[in-house]
Coordinates of C-alpha atoms and ligand atoms in Angstrom, one line a residue:
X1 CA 0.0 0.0 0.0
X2 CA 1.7 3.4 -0.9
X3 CA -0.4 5.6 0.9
X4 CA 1.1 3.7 4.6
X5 CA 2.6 6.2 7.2
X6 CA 6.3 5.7 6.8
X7 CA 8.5 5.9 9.7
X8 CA 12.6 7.2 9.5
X9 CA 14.0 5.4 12.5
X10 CA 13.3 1.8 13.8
X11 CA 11.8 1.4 17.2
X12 CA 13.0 -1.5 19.6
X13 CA 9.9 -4.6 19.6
X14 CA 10.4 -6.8 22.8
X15 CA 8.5 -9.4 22.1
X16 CA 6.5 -11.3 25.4
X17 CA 4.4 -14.5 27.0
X18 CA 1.1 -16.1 27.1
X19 CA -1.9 -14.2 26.3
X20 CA -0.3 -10.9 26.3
X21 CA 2.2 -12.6 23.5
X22 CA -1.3 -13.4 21.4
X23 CA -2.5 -10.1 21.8
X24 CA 0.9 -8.9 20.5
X25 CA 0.4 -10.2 17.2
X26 CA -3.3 -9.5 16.5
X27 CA -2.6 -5.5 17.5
X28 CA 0.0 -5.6 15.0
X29 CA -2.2 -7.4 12.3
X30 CA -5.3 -5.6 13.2
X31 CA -4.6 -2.2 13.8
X32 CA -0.6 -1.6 13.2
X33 CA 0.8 -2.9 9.9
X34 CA -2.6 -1.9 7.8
X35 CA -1.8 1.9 8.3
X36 CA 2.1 2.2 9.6
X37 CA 4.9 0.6 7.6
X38 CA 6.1 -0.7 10.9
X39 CA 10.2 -0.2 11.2
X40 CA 11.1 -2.0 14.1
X41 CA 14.0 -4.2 15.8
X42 CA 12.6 -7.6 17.0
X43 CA 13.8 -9.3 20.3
X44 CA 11.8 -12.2 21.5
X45 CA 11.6 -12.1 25.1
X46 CA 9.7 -15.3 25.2
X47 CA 10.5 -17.2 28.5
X48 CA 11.7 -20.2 25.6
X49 CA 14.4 -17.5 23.4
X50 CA 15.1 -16.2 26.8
X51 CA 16.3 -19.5 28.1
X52 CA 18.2 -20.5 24.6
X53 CA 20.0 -17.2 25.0
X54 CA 20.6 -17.8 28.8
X55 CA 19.3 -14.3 29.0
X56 CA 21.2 -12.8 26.5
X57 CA 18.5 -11.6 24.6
X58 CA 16.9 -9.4 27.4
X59 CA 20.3 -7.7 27.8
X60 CA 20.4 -7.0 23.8
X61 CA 17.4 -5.7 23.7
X62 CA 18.1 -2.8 26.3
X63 CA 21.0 -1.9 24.8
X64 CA 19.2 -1.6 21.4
X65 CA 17.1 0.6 23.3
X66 CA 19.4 3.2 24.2
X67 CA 20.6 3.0 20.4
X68 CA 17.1 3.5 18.9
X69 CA 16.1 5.5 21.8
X70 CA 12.1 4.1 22.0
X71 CA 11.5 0.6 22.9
X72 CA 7.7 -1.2 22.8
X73 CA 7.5 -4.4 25.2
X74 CA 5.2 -6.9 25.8
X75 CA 4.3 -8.3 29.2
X76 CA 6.9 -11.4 30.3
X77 CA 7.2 -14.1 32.6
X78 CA 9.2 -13.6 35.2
X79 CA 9.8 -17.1 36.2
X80 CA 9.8 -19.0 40.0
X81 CA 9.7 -22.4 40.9
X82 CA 6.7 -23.4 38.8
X83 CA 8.0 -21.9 35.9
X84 CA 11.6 -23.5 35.9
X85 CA 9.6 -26.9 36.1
X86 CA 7.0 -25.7 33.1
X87 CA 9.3 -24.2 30.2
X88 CA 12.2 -26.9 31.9
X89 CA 14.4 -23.8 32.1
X90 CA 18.4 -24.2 32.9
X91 CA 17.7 -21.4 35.5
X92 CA 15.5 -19.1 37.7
X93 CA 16.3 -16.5 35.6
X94 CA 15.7 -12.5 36.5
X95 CA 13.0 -10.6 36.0
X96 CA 13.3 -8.4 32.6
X97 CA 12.3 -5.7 33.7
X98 CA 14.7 -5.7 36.5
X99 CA 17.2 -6.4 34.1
X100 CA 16.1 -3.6 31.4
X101 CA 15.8 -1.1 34.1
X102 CA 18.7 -1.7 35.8
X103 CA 20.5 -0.6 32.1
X104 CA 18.6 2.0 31.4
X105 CA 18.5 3.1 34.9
X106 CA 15.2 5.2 34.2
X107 CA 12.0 6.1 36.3
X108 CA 8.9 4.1 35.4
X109 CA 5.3 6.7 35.0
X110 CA 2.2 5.0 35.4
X111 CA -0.8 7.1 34.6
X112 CA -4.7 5.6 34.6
X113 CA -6.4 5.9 31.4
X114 CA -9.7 7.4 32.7
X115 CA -13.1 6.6 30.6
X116 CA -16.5 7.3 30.8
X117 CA -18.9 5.1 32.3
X118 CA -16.1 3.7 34.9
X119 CA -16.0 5.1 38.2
X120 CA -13.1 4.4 40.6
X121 CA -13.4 2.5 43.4
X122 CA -12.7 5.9 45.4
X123 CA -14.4 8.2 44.1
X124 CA -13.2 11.3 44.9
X125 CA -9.6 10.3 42.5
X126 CA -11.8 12.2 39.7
X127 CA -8.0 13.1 38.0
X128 CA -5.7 10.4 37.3
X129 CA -2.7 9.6 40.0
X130 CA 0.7 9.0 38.0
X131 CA 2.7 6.9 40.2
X132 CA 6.4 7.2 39.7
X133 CA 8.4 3.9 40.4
X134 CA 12.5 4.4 41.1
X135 CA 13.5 1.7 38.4
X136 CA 17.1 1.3 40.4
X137 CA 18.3 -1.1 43.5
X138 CA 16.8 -1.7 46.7
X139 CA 15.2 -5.6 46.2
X140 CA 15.3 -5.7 42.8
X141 CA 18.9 -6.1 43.2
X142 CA 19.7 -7.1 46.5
X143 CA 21.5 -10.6 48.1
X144 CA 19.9 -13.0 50.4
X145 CA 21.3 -15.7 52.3
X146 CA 19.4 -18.6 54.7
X147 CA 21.7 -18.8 57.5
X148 CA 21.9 -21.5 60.2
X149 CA 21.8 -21.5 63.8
X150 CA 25.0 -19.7 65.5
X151 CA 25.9 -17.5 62.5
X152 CA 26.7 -14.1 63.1
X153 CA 25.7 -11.9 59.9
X154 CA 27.7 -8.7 59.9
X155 CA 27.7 -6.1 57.1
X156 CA 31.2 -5.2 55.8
X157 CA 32.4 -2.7 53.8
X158 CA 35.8 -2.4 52.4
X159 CA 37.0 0.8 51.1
X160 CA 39.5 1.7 47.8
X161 CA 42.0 1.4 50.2
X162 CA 41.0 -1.8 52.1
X163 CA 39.8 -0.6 55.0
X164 CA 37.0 -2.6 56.6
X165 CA 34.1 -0.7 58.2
X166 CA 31.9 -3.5 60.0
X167 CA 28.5 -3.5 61.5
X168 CA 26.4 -6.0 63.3
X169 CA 23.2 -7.5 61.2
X170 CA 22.1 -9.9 63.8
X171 CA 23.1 -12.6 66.2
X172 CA 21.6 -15.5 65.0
X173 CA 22.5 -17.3 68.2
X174 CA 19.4 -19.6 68.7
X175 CA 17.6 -20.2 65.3
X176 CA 18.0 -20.3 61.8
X177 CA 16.7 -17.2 59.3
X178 CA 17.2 -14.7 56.7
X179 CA 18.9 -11.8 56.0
X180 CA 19.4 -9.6 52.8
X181 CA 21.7 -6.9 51.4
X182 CA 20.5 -3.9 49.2
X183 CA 22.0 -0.8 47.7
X184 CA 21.4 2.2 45.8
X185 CA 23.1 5.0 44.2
X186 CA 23.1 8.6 44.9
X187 CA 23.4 9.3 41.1
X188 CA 20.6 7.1 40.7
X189 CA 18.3 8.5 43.3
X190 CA 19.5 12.3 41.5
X191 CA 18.2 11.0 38.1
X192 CA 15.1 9.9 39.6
X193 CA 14.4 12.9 41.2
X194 CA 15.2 14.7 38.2
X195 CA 13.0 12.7 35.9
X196 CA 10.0 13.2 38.4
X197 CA 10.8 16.9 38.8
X198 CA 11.0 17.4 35.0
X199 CA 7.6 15.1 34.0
X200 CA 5.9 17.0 36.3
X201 CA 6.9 20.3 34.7
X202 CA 5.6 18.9 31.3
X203 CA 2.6 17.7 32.6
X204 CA 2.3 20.7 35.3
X205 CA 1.8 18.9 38.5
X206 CA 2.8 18.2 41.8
X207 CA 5.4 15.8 43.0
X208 CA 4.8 14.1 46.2
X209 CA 7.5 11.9 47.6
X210 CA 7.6 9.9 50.7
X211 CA 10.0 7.4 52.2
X212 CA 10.1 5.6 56.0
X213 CA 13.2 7.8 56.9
X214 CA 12.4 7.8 60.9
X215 CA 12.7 4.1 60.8
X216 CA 15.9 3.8 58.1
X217 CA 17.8 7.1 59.3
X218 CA 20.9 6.3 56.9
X219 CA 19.1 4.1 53.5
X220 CA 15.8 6.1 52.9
X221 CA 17.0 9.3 54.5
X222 CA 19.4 9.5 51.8
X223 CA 16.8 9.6 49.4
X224 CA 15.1 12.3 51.3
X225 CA 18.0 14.7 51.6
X226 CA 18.9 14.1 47.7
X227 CA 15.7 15.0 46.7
X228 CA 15.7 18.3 48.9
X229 CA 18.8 18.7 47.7
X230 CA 18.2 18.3 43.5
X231 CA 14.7 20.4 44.1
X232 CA 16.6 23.2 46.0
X233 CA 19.3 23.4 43.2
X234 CA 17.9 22.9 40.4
X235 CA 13.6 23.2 40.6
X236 CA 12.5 25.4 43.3
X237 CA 12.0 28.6 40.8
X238 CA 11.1 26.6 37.7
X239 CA 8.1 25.3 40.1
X240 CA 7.3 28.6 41.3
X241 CA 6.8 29.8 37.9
X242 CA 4.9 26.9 36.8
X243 CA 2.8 27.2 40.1
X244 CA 3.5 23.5 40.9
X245 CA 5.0 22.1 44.2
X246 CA 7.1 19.4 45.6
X247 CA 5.5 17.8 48.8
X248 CA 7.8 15.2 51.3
X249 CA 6.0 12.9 53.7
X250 CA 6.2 9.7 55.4
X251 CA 5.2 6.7 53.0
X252 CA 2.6 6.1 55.6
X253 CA 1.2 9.2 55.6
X254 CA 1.7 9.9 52.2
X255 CA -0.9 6.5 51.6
X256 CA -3.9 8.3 53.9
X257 CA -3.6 11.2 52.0
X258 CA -3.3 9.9 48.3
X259 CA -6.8 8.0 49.5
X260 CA -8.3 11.1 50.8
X261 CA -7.3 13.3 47.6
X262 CA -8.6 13.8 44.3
X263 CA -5.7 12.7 42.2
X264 CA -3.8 15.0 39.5
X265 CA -0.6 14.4 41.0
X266 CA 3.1 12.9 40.4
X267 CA 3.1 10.5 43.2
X268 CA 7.3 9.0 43.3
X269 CA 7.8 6.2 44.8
X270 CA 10.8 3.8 45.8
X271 CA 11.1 1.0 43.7
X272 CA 9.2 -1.7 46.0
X273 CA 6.5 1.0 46.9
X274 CA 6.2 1.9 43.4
X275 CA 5.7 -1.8 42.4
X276 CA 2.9 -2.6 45.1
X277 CA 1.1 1.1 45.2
X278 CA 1.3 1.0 41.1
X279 CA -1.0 -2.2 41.4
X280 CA -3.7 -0.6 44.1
X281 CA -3.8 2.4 42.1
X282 CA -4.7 0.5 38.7
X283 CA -6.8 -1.5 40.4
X284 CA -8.9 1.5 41.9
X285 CA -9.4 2.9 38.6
X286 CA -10.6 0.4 37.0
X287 CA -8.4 -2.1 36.1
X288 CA -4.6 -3.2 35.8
X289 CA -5.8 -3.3 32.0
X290 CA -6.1 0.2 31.9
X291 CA -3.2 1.2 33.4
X292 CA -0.1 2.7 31.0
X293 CA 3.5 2.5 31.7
X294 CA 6.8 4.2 30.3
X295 CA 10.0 3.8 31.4
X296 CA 12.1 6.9 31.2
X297 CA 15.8 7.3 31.4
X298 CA 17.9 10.6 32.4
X299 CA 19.2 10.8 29.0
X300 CA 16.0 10.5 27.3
X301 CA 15.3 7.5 26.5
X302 CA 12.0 6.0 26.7
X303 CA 10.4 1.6 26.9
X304 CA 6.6 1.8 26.9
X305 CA 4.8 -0.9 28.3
X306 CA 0.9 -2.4 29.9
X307 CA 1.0 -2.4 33.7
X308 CA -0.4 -5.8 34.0
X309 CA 1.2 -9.0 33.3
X310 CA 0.8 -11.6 31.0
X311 CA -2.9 -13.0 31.9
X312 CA -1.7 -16.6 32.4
X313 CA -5.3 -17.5 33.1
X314 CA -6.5 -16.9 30.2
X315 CA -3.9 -18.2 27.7
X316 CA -4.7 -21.5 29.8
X317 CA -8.5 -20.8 28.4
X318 CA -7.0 -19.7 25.0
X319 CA -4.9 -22.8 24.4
X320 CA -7.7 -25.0 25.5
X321 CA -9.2 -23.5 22.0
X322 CA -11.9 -21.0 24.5
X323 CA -12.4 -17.3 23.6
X324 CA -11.1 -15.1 26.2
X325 CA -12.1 -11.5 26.7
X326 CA -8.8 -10.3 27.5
X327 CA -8.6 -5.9 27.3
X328 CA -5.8 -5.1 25.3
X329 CA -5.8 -1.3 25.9
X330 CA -2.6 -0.7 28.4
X331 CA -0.9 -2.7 25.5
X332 CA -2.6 -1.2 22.9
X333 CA -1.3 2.1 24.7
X334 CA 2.1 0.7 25.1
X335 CA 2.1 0.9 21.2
X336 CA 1.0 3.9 20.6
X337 CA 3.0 5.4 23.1
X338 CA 6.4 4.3 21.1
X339 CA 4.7 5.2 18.0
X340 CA 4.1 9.2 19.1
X341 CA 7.6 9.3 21.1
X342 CA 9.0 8.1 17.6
X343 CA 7.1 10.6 15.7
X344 CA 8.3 13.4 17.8
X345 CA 11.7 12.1 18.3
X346 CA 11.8 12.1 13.8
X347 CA 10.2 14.7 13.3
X348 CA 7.3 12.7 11.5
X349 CA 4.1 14.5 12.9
X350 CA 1.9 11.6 10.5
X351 CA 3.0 9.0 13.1
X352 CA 1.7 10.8 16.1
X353 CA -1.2 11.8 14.8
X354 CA -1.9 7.7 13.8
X355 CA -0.8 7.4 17.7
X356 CA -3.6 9.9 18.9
X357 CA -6.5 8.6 16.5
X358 CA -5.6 5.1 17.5
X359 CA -6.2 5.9 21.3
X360 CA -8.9 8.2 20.4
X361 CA -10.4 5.1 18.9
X362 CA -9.9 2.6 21.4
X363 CA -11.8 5.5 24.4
X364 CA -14.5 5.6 21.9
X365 CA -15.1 2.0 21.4
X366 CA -15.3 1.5 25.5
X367 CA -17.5 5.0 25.6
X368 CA -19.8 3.3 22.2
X369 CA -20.5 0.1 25.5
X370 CA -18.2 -1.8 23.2
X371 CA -16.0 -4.1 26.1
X372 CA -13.9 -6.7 27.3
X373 CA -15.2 -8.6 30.4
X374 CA -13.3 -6.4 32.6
X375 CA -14.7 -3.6 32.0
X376 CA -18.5 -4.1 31.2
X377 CA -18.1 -5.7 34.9
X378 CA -17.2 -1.8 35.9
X379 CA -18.8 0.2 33.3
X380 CA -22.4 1.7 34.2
X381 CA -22.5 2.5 30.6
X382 CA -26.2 0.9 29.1
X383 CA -26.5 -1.6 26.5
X384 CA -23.1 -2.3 26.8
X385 CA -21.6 -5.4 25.0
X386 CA -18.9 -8.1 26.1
X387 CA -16.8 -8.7 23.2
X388 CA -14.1 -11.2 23.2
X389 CA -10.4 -10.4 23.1
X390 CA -10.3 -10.0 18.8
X391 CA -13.8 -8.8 18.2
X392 CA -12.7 -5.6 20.6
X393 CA -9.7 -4.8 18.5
X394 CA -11.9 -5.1 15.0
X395 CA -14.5 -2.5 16.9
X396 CA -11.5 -0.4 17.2
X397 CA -10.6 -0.5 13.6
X398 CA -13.6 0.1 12.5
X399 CA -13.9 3.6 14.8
X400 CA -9.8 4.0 13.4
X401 CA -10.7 3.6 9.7
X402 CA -13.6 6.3 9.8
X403 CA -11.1 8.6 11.6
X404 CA -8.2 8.1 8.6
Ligands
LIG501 P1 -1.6 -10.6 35.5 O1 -1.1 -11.2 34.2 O2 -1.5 -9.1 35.6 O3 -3.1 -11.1 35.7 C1 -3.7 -11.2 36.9 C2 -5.2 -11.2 36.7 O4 -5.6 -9.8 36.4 C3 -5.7 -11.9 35.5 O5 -5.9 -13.3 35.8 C4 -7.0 -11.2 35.2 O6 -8.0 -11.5 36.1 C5 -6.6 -9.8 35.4 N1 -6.0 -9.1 34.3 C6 -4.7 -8.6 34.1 N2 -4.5 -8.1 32.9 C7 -5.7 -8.2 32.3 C8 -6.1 -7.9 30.9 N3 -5.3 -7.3 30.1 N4 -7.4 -8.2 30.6 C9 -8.2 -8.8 31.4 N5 -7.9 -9.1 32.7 C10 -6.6 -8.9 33.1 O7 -0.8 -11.2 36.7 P2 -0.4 -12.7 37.1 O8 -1.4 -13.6 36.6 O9 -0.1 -12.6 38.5 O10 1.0 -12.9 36.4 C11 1.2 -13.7 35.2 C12 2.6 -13.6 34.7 O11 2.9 -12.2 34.4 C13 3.6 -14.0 35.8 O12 4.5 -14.9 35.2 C14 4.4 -12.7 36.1 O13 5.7 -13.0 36.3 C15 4.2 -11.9 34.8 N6 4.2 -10.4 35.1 C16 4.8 -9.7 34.1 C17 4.8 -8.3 34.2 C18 5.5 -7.5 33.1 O14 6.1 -8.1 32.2 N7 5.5 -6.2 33.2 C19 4.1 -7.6 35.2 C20 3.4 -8.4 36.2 C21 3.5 -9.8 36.1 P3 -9.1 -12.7 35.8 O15 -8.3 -13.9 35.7 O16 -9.9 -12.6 37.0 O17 -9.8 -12.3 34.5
LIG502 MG1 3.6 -4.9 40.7

């Protein structure tokens, strides 16, 4: 087809698992190669090429990302036990997303896409709440050891010039357990702050950040002071002049109030709050289906990507030959997200503006009572209809082609 939108640059295609791995392909067929003529590196990171590769692939496809600069993935297993045992993997290997943010060392903004006819569970969050996960360390990256009975577990550090600085863990003098070791960076936790202080002057809003420093007065009172310190320097007047602000709180605080609010905020969170809060903020709008994710790194670069995982239950339904009614908009929005970043990135404004009719779309479907199971279970939309997981995306197309 001549007329297809042509793109200059390739963007970086991490391929995924299960049911988010079928849904990969039929957004492409459906909705992606009939209009764009798709440029794009392929990595498979398919729990099976990612245990031929012993991981390789995961790491290639990060660093392709910081070439290309915009990077699509797919939802992926991360495996445990079971896994190992079901794809008979050679290891437990790591999360990739641990492994692609740990390269890219970027913060992760997750932002609710908010329709009509789908109230959140509190309803007071009438703007969306974009949670901001620090991508970087803590127990994403940590070391953990069982120990026995009559260990003592010290932490040691030894300096460039071999000096040993020791400190008692605990005295394990009269049972077995656990113990763990995690680190961060201050030139990670200055990046992060400086990503969330930058997306929320594009998207003029407030930052709130919170840690437990009264409890860990050395690990996440360094975080505190480096954000002070970064917002001081470098923010405080740009704010002022934008009208926004920078808030600090305890975590625990910080949760009674983001309930209490009315959302329209940067909410930055430390990597494990990030992960857990991300999930209970989805799932209070709506759904984890709904939910859109973008990794972005201090230089710029940026890995889109659905909140949710890769909906195991219902590729067990799939493979069994069943329809599902799996909602493919956070992946959906994944795609387009890549697809707009590339436009602007290029210079090709045709390829955002297929980015924004293909959201555009995809609201209007949902808002037309056109929905996966998910949603027509929240929607008070009326004569809505259930449509399985193909049947949604071909509703879609036919709103996209009208807009074309
Ligand atoms: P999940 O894939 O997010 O799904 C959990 C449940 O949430 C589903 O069973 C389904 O509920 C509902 N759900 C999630 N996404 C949905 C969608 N798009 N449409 C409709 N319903 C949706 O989490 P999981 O089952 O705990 O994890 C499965 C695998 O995903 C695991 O191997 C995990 O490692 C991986 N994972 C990957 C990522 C990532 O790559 N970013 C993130 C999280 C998890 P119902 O069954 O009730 O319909
Ligand atoms: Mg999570």
């Amino acid at each position: 087809m001549a007329d297809k939108i042509q793109m200059k640059t390739p963007l970086v295609e991490m391929d995924g698992d299960e049911m988010t791995r079928i849904i990969w392909k039929m957004i492409k067929d459906i909705l992606i190669y009939p209009y764009v003529d798709l440029k794009s590196e392929y990595y498979d990171l398919g729990l099976e090429y990612r245990d031929q590769t012993n991981d390789q692939v995961t790491v290639d496809s990060a660093k392709a990302t910081l070439k290309y600069g915009v990077a699509v993935k797919c939802a992926t297993i991360t495996p445990n036990a079971a896994r190992v045992e079901e794809y008979n993997l050679k290891e437990m290997w790591k999360s990739p997303n641990g492994t692609i943010r740990a390269i890219l060392d970027g913060t992760v903004f997750r932002t609710p896409i908010i329709v009509k006819g789908i109230t959140p569970f509190i309803p007071t969050w009438t703007k969306p709440i974009t949670i901001a996960r620090h991508a970087y360390g803590d127990i994403y990256k940590n070391t953990e050891m069982q120990v026995k009975k009559g260990s003592k577990c010290e932490l040691v550090c030894t300096d460039e010039s071999g000096n040993e600085t020791r400190s008692l863990i605990y005295d394990f003098a009269d049972s077995d357990g656990i113990i763990q070791g995690v680190h961060n960076k201050d030139a990670s936790i200055a990046s992060f702050a400086r990503s969330c202080f930058n997306f929320a002057l594009d998207t003029k809003q407030d930052v709130w950040f919170a840690t437990k420093d009264t409890i860990s007065k050395k690990y996440d009172h360094r975080f505190k002071d480096i954000f002070a310190e970064v917002f001081e320097a470098e923010y405080k007047e740009k704010f002022e002049k934008a009208g926004i602000e920078y808030f600090y709180t305890l975590i625990d605080d910080a949760v009674a109030r983001v309930v209490r609010s009315n959302g329209g905020y940067i909410w930055a969170c430390k990597n494990y709050d990030g992960d857990v809060m991300s999930d209970m903020v989805a799932t209070a709008y709506g759904s984890l289906a709904m939910m859109t994710s973008v990794l972005v790194s201090p230089d710029g670069v940026y890995e889109y990507e659905a909140a949710h995982g890769t909906v195991q239950r219902h590729y067990y339904k799939h493979l069994k030959g069943e329809k599902t009614s799996t909602n493919s908009v956070a992946t959906l929005f994944a795609w387009t997200g890549a697809l707009r970043k590339r436009g602007e990135l290029d210079n090709t404004p045709d390829l955002c503006d297929f980015a924004d009719k293909l959201e555009k779309a995809t609201i209007k479907t949902i808002e037309d009572g056109v929905m996966t199971g998910d949603l027509a279970s929240l929607s008070t939309i009326e004569n809505k209809r259930t449509v399985d997981t193909e049947t949604f995306l071909v509703e879609i197309n036919n709103r996209l082609k009208e807009m074309m």
